[in-house]
Coordinates of C-alpha atoms in Angstrom, one line a residue:
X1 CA 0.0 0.0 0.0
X2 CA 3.1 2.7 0.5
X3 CA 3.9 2.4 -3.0
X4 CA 0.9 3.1 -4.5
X5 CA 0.2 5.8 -1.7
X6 CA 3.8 7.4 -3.2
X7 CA 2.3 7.3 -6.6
X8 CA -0.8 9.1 -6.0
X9 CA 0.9 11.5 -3.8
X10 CA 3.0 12.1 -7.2
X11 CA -0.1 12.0 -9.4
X12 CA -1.7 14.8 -7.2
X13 CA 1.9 16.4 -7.4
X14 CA 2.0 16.3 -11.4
X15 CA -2.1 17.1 -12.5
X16 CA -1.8 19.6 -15.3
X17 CA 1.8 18.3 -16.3
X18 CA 3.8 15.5 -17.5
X19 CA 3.9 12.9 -15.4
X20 CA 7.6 11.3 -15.3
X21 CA 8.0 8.2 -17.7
X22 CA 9.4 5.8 -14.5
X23 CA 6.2 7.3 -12.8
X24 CA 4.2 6.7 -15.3
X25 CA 5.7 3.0 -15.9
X26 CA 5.1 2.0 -12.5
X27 CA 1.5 3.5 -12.4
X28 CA 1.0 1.7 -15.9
X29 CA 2.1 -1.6 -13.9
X30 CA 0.2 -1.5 -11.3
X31 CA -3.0 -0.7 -13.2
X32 CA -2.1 -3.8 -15.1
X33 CA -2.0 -5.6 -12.4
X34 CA -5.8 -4.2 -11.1
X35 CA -7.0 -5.1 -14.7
X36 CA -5.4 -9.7 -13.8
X37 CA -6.5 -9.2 -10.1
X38 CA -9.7 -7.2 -10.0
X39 CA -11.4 -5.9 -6.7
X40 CA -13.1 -8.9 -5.5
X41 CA -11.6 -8.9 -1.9
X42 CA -10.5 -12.9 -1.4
X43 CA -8.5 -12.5 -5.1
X44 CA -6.8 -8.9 -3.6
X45 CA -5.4 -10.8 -0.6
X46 CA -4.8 -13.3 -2.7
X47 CA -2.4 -11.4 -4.7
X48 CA -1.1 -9.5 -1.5
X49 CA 0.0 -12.6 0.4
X50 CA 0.5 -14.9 -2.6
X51 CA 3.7 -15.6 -4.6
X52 CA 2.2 -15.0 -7.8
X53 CA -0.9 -14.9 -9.8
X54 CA -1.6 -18.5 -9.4
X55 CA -3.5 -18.6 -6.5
X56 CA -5.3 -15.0 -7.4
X57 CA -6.3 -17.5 -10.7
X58 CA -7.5 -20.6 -8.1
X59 CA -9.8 -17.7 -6.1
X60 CA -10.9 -16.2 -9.3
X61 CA -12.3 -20.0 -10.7
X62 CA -13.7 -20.5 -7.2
X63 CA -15.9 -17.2 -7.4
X64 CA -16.7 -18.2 -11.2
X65 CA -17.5 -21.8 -9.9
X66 CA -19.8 -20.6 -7.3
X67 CA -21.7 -18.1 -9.3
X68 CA -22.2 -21.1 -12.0
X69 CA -23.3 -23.5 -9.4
X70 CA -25.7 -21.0 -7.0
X71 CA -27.7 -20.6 -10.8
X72 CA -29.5 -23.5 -9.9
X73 CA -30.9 -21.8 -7.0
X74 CA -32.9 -19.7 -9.0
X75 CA -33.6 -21.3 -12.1
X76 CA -34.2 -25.4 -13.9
X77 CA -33.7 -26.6 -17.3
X78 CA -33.5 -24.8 -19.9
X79 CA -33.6 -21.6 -18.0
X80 CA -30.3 -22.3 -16.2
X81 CA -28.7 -23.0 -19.4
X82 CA -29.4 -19.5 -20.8
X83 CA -28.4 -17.8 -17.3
X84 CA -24.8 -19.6 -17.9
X85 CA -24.9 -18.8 -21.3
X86 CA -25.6 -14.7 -20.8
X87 CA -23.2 -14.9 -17.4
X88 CA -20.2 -16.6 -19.9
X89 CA -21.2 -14.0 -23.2
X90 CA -21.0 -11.0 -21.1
X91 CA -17.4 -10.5 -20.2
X92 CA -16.5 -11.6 -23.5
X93 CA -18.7 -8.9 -25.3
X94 CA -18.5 -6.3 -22.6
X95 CA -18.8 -2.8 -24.0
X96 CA -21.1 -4.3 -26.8
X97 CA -24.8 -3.3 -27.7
X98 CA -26.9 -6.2 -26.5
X99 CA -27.8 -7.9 -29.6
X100 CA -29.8 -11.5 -27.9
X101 CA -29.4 -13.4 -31.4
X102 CA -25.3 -12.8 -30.5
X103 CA -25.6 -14.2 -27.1
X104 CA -27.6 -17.4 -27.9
X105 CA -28.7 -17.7 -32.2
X106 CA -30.8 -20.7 -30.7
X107 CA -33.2 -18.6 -28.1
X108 CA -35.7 -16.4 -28.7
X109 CA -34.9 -13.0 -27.4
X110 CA -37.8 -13.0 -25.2
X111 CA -36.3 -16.4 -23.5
X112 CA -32.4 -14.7 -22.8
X113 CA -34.6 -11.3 -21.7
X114 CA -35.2 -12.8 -18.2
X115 CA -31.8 -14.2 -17.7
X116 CA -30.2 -10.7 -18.8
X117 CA -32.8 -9.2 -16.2
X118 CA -32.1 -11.7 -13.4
X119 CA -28.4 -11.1 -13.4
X120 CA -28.8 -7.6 -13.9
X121 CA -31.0 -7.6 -10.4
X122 CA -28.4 -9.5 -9.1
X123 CA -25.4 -7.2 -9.8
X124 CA -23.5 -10.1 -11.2
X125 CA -23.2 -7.9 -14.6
X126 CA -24.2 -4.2 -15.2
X127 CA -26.1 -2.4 -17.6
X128 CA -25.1 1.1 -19.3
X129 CA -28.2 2.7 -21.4
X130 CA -27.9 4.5 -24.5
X131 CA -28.4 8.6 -24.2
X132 CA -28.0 11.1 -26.5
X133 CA -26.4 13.3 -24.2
X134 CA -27.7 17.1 -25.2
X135 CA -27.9 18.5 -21.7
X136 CA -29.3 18.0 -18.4
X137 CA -31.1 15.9 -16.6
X138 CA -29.3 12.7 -19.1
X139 CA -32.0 10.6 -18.2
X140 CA -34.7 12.5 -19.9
X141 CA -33.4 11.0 -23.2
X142 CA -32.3 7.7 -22.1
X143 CA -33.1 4.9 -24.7
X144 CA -33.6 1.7 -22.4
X145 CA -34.0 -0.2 -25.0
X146 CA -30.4 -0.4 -26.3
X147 CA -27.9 -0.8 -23.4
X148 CA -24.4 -1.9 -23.2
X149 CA -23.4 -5.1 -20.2
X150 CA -20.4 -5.1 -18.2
X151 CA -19.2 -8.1 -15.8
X152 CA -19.6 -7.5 -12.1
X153 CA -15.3 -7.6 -11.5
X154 CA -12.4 -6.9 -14.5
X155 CA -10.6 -9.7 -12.5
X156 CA -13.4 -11.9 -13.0
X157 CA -13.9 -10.6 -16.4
X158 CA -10.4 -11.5 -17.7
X159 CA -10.3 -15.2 -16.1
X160 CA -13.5 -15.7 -17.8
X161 CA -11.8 -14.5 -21.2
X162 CA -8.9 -16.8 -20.3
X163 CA -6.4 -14.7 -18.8
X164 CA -4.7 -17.0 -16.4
X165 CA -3.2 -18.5 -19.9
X166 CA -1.0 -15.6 -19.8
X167 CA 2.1 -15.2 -18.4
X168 CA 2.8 -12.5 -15.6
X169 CA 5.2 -11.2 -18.5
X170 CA 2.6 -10.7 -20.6
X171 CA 0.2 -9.3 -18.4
X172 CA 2.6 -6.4 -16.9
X173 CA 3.4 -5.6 -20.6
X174 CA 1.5 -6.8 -23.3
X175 CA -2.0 -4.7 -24.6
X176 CA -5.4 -5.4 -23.9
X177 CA -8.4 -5.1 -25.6
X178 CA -10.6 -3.7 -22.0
X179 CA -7.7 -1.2 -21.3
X180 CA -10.4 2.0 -22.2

């Protein structure tokens, strides 16, 4: 926590001028390291008392395991099938207009529409509306009808999309396509 208190003393320090490249680097890491990890508490300690990311990536398929499995809590058959279908589509498409044909071409957009809904009332993934934006109050001109979905946890997000097949290497340096 003392390093990354250092670095936003130094943001705070630098806002309205160039930031130092090392500064900058090590911000840039850390954030990369937010993006593998996420905020979900158990993968944060994880990563704090862990050696590596291989036991953030153990807690991160446990949380994923246990969303899967508590599904069949709340729905049977083929209702189930299109809650773990929407729950593994979403943080692959995140930042995409909901389209339902993309999610499932086999169901009817009125059967994934109470999946979408039931995770949306759970918080497990997130919903951004469409507005046009031309002045205040935004919602007056909010289109409901074409919204965006975003996975509860970028952690989460990136093990779903296969992440932990990445080395440590990789992650601290390559690009991804959810760094915006």
């Amino acid at each position: 926590a003392r390093a990354g208190e250092g670095l936003a003393a130094l943001l705070f320090e630098f806002v309205g001028s160039d930031l130092p490249s090392t500064a900058h680097e090590r911000l840039l890491r850390h954030f990369r390291d937010y993006i593998f990890v996420g905020g979900m508490p158990e993968a944060i300690l994880a990563d704090c008392e862990g050696d590596g990311f291989a036991e953030v990536t153990d807690v991160h398929s446990s949380i994923i395991e246990t969303y899967i499995d508590d599904f069949g809590k709340y729905a049977r058959d083929s209702q189930l099938v299109r809650l773990q279908t929407v729950f593994r589509h979403v943080p692959r498409n995140a930042g995409r207009k909901v389209i339902y044909a993309a999610i499932d071409p086999h169901s009817q957009a009125r059967d994934l529409k109470p999946a979408v809904d039931l995770l949306l009332k759970a918080n497990v993934i997130l919903a951004a509306y469409h507005c046009d934006a031309n002045g205040m109050p935004l919602r007056a001109e909010v289109d409901w009808r074409v919204r965006k979905l975003y996975f509860l946890d970028i952690g989460l997000l990136n093990s779903v999309c296969g992440t932990p097949h990445i080395s440590i290497a990789q992650i601290r340096t390559g690009r991804f396509i959810n760094e915006g």
